[in-house]
Coordinates of C-alpha atoms in Angstrom, one line a residue:
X1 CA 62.8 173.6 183.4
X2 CA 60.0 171.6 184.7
X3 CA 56.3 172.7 184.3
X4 CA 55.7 171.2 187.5
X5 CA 56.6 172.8 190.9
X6 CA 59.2 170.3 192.7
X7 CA 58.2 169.2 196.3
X8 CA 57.6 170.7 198.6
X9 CA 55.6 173.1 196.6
X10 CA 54.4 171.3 194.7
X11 CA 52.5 168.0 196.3
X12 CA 50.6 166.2 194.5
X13 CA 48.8 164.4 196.9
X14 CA 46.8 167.6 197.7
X15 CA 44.7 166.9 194.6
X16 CA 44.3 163.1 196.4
X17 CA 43.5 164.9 200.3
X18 CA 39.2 164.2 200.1
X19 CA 36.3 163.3 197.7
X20 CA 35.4 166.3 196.7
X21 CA 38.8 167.1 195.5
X22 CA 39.3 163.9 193.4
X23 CA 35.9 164.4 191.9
X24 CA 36.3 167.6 190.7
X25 CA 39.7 166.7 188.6
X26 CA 38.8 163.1 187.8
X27 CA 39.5 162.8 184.4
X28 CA 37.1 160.2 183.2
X29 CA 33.7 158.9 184.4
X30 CA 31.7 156.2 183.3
X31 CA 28.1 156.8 182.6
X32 CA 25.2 154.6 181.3
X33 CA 25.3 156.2 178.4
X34 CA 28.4 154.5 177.5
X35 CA 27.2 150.8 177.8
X36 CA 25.5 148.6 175.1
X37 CA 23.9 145.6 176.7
X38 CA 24.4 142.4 174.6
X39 CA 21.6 139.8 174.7
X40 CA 20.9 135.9 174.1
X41 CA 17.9 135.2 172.2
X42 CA 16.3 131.7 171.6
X43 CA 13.4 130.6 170.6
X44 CA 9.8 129.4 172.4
X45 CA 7.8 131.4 174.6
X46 CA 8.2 132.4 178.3
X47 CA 11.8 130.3 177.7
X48 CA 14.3 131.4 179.6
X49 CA 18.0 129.6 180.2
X50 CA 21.4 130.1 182.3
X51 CA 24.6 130.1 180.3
X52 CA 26.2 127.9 182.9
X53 CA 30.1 129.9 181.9
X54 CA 28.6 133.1 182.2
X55 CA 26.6 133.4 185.5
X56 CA 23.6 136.2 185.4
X57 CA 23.6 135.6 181.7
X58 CA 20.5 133.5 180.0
X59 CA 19.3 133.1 176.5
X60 CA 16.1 134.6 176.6
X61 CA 12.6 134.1 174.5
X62 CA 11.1 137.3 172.3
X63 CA 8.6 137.6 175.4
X64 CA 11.4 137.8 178.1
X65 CA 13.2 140.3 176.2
X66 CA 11.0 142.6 176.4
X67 CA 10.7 143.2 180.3
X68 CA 15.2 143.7 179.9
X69 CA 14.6 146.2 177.2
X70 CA 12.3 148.1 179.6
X71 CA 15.2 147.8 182.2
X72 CA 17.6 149.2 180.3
X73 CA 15.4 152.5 179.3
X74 CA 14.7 152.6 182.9
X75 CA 18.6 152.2 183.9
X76 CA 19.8 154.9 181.3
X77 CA 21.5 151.9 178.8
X78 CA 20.7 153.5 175.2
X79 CA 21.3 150.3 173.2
X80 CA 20.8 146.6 173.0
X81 CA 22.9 144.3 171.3
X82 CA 21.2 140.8 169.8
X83 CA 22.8 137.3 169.7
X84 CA 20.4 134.3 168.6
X85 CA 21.3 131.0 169.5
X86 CA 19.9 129.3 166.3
X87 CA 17.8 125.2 166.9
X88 CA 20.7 122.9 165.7
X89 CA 17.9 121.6 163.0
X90 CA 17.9 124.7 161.5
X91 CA 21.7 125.1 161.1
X92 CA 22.9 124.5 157.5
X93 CA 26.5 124.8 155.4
X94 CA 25.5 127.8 154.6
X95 CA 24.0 129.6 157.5
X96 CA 20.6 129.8 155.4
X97 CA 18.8 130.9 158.4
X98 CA 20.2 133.8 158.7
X99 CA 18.3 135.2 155.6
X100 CA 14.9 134.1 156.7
X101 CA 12.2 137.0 157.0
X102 CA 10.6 135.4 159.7
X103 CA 13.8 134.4 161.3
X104 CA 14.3 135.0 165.1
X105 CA 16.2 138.3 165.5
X106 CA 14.5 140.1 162.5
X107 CA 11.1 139.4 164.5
X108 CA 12.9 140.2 167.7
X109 CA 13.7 143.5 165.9
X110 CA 10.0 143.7 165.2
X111 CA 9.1 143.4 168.7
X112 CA 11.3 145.8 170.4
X113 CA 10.6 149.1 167.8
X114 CA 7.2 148.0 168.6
X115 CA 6.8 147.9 172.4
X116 CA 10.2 150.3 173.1
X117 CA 10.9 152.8 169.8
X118 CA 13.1 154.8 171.6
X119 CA 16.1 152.2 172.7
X120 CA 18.4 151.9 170.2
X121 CA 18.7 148.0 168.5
X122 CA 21.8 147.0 167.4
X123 CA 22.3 143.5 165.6
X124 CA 25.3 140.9 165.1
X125 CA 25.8 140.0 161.4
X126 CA 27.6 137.0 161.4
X127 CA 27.1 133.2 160.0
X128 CA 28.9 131.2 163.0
X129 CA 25.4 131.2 165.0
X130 CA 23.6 129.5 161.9
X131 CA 26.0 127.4 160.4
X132 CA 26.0 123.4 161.2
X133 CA 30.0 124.1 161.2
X134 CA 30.2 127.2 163.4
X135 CA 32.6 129.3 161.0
X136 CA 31.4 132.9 160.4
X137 CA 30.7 132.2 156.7
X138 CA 30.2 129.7 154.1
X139 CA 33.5 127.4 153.4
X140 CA 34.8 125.1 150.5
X141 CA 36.0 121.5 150.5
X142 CA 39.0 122.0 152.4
X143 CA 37.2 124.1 155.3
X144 CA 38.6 127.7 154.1
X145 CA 36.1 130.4 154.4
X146 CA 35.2 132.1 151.1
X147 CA 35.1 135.5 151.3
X148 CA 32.9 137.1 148.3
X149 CA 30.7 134.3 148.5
X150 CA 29.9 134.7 152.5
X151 CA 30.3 138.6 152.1
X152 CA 27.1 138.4 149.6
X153 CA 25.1 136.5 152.8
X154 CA 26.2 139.1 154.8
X155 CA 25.1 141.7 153.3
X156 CA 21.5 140.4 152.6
X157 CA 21.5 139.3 155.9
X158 CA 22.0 143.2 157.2
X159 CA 19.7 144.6 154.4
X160 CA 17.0 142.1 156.4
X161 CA 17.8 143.4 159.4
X162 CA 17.6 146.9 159.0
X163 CA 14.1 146.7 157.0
X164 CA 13.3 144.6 160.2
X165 CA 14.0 147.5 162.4
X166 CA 18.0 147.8 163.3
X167 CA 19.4 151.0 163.7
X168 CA 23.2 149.4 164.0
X169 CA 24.1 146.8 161.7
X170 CA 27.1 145.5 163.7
X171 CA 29.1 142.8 161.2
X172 CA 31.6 140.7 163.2
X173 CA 32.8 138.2 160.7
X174 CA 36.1 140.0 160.1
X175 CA 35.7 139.1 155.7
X176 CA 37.3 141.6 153.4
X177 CA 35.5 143.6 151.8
X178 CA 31.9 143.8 153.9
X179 CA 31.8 146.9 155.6
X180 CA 31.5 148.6 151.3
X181 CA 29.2 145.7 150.3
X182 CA 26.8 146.9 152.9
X183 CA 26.8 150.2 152.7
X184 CA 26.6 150.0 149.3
X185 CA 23.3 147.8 149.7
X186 CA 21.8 150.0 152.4
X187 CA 21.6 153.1 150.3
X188 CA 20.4 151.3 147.3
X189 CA 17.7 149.9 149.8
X190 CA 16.8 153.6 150.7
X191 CA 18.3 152.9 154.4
X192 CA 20.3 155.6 154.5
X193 CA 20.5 156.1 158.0
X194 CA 21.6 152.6 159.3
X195 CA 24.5 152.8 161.1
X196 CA 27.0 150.3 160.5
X197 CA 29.3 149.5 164.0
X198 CA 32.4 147.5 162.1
X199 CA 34.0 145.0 164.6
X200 CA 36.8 146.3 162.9
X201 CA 40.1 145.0 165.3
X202 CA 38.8 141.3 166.3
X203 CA 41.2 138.9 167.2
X204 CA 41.5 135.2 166.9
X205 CA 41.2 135.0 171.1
X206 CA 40.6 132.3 173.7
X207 CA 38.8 134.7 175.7
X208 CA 35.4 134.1 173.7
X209 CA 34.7 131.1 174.8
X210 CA 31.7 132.0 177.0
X211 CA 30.2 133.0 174.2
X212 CA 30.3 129.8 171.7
X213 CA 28.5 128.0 174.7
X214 CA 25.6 131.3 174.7
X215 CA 25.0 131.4 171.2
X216 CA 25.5 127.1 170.5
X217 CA 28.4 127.3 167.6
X218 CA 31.1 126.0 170.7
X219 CA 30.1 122.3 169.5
X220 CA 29.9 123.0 165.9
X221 CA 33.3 124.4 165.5
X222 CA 34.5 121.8 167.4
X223 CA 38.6 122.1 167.3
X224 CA 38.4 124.2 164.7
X225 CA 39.8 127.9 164.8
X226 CA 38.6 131.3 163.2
X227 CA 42.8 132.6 162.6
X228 CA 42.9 132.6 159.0
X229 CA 40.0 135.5 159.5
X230 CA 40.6 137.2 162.8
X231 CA 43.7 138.8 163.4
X232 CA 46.2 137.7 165.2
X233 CA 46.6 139.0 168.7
X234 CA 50.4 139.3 168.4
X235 CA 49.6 142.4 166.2
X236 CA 49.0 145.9 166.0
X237 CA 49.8 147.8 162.8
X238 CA 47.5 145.2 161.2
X239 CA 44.9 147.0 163.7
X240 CA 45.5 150.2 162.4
X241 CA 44.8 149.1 159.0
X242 CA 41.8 147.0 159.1
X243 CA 40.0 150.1 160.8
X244 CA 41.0 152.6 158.0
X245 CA 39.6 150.5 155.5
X246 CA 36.1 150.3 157.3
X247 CA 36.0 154.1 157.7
X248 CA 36.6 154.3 154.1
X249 CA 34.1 151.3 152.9
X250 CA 31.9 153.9 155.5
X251 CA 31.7 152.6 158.6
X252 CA 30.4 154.6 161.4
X253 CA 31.9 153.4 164.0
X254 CA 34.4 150.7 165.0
X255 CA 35.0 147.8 167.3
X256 CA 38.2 146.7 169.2
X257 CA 37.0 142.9 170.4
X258 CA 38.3 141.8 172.9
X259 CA 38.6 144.8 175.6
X260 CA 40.9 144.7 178.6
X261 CA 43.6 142.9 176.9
X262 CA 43.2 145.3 174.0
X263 CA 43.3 148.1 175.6
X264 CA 46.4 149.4 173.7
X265 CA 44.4 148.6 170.6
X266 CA 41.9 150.7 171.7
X267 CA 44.2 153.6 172.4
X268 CA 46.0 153.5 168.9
X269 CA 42.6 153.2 167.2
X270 CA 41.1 156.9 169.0
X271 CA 45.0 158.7 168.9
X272 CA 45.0 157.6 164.9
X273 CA 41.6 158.0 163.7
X274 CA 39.3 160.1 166.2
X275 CA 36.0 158.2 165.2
X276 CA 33.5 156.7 167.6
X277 CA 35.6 153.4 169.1
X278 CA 34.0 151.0 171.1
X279 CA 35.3 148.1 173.2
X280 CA 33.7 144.7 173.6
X281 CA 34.0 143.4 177.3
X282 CA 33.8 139.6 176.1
X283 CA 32.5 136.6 177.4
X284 CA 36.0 135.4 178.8
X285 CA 36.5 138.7 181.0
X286 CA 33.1 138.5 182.4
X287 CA 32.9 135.3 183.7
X288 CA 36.7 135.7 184.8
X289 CA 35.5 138.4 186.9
X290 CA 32.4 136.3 188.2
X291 CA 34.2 133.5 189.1
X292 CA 36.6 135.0 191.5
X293 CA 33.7 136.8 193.0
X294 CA 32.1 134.0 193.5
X295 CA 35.3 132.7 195.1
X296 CA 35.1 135.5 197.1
X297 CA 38.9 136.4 195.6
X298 CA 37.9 140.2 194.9
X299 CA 35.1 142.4 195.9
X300 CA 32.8 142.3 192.6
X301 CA 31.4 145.9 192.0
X302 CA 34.6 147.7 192.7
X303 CA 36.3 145.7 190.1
X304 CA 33.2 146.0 187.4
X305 CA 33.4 149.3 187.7
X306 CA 37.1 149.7 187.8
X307 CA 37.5 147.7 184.5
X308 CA 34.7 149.7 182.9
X309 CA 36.6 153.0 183.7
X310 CA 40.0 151.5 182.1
X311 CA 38.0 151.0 178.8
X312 CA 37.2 154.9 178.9
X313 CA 40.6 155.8 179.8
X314 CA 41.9 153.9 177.2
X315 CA 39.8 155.8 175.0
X316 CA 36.5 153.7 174.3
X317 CA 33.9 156.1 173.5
X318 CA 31.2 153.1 174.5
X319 CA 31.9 149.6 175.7
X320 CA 29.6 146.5 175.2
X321 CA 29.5 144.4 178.2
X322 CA 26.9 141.7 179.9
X323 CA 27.7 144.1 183.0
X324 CA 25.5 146.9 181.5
X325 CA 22.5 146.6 183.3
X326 CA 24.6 145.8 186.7
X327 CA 26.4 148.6 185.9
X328 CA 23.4 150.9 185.8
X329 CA 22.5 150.0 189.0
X330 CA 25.3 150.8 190.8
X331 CA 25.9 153.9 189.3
X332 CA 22.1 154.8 190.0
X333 CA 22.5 154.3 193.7
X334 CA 26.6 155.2 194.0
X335 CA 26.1 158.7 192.0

């Protein structure tokens, strides 16, 4: 017997006859609350410049910053997420960079709990940005990234970051072994309140490239790949796993990277493990979806927003995307 009344009596179109209708049995809504906003930093004063690949996005000085972290409290966005893009002459092997005190994002850390305490700071802790070779962490002869040895940097590197300021310690570098290494570090360091926001699921894709222009490690990884460290996207079991071992090293929350075209990965990850999931919109997807609006292919805000919504039906309980503040807007004036 069906549990649904068979037409005529039951017509579900009635539920589609007028907006009040459909708003009051939409399932899911998308909210600002839901967005963290990722960010280009580079160095200089009153600096700003265009990613050329991702239109509307520029790598912006410490002083620029701070006028879009003012946006987004004003917008509703509860988090920012930083990216340096590192001066090549201060690129090494080793990424030695990244553990300088003084460094760019710890003192853009610095400035933002100054001026804005209240918006929520979230940080990248990866070597690709840093390194003269563009790999996420430090490699031997042949070009193979060791693990333990760039897991140490890592977690140093986080440590620095969270006395800096961070409240998420977001590591993307997909090593073995991190997620523990850095909890373990943060309590020792009396940080116990650091979250840690594990790209857990991030695959080896060609939608991030974007993003190697943004943050300068496109040119120093050259035809190099990152697929004996990111998963491969033919899988999804592998998914599954990688996530239960962050929640057990204790991570806080995970990280399915790419988005749309992980969207079952997103869905496995809630249905299996009911912890906070998020979903990064990458650099490939957003300028995909600024291109055709430019070529005046598709109308622009109806697909943003659609495409946000398909990341909370999937089961994202917040979604990074260089949309966030765009986003806001439209949400602002739309309702």
């Amino acid at each position: 017997m069906t549990p649904y009344a068979p037409y005529p009596l039951g017509r579900p179109r009635r539920l589609r006859f007028d907006d009040f209708t459909r708003r009051m049995v939409r399932e899911h809504q998308v909210t600002p609350d839901d967005f963290i906003y990722p960010v280009f930093l580079h160095e200089g004063s009153n600096r700003r410049q265009a990613v050329a690949s991702m239109p509307g996005v520029e790598r912006l000085s410490i002083d620029l910053l701070l006028p879009v972290a003012e946006r987004c409290l004003e917008l509703g966005v509860p988090c920012i997420d930083l990216f340096p893009a590192i001066d090549a002459e201060r690129k090494d092997v080793d990424g030695s960079e990244a553990l300088n005190p003084d460094g760019l994002v710890p003192r853009a850390i610095q400035a933002l709990k100054k001026e804005f305490p209240e918006l929520g700071v979230m940080t990248d802790v990866a070597l690709d940005p840093y390194t003269s070779h563009g790999q996420d962490g430090v490699i031997d002869e042949s070009g193979y990234i060791l693990n333990d040895t760039t897991v140490e940097i890592l977690t140093r590197m986080a440590v620095l970051h969270a006395q800096a300021g961070a409240d998420i310690i977001s590591p993307s570098d997909m090593m073995d072994g991190r997620i523990l290494s850095m909890r373990d570090a943060l309590e020792e360091e009396g940080l116990v309140n650091t979250r840690l926001m594990a790209y857990s699921a991030k695959y080896a894709s060609a939608f991030y490239g974007p993003f190697r222009e943004a943050v300068g490690s496109a040119a120093s990884l050259g035809k190099s790949n990152k697929k004996n460290y990111q998963m491969d996207p033919a899988n999804g079991d592998e998914a599954l796993r990688e996530v239960a071992l962050d929640i057990a090293e204790g991570a806080d929350m995970v990280m399915v990277k790419p988005g749309l075209p992980y969207l079952d990965i997103v869905w496995r990850v809630k249905e299996a493990f009911r912890m906070p999931t998020f979903a990064y919109q990458v650099s490939g997807e957003y300028a995909m979806l600024k291109a055709a609006a430019q070529n005046g292919w598709i109308d622009h805000d109806a697909v943003m927003m659609e495409s946000l919504l398909a990341f909370k039906r999937a089961g994202a309980d917040g979604i990074l995307t260089y949309s966030a503040l765009e986003a806001a807007e439209w949400l602002r004036q739309h309702g």
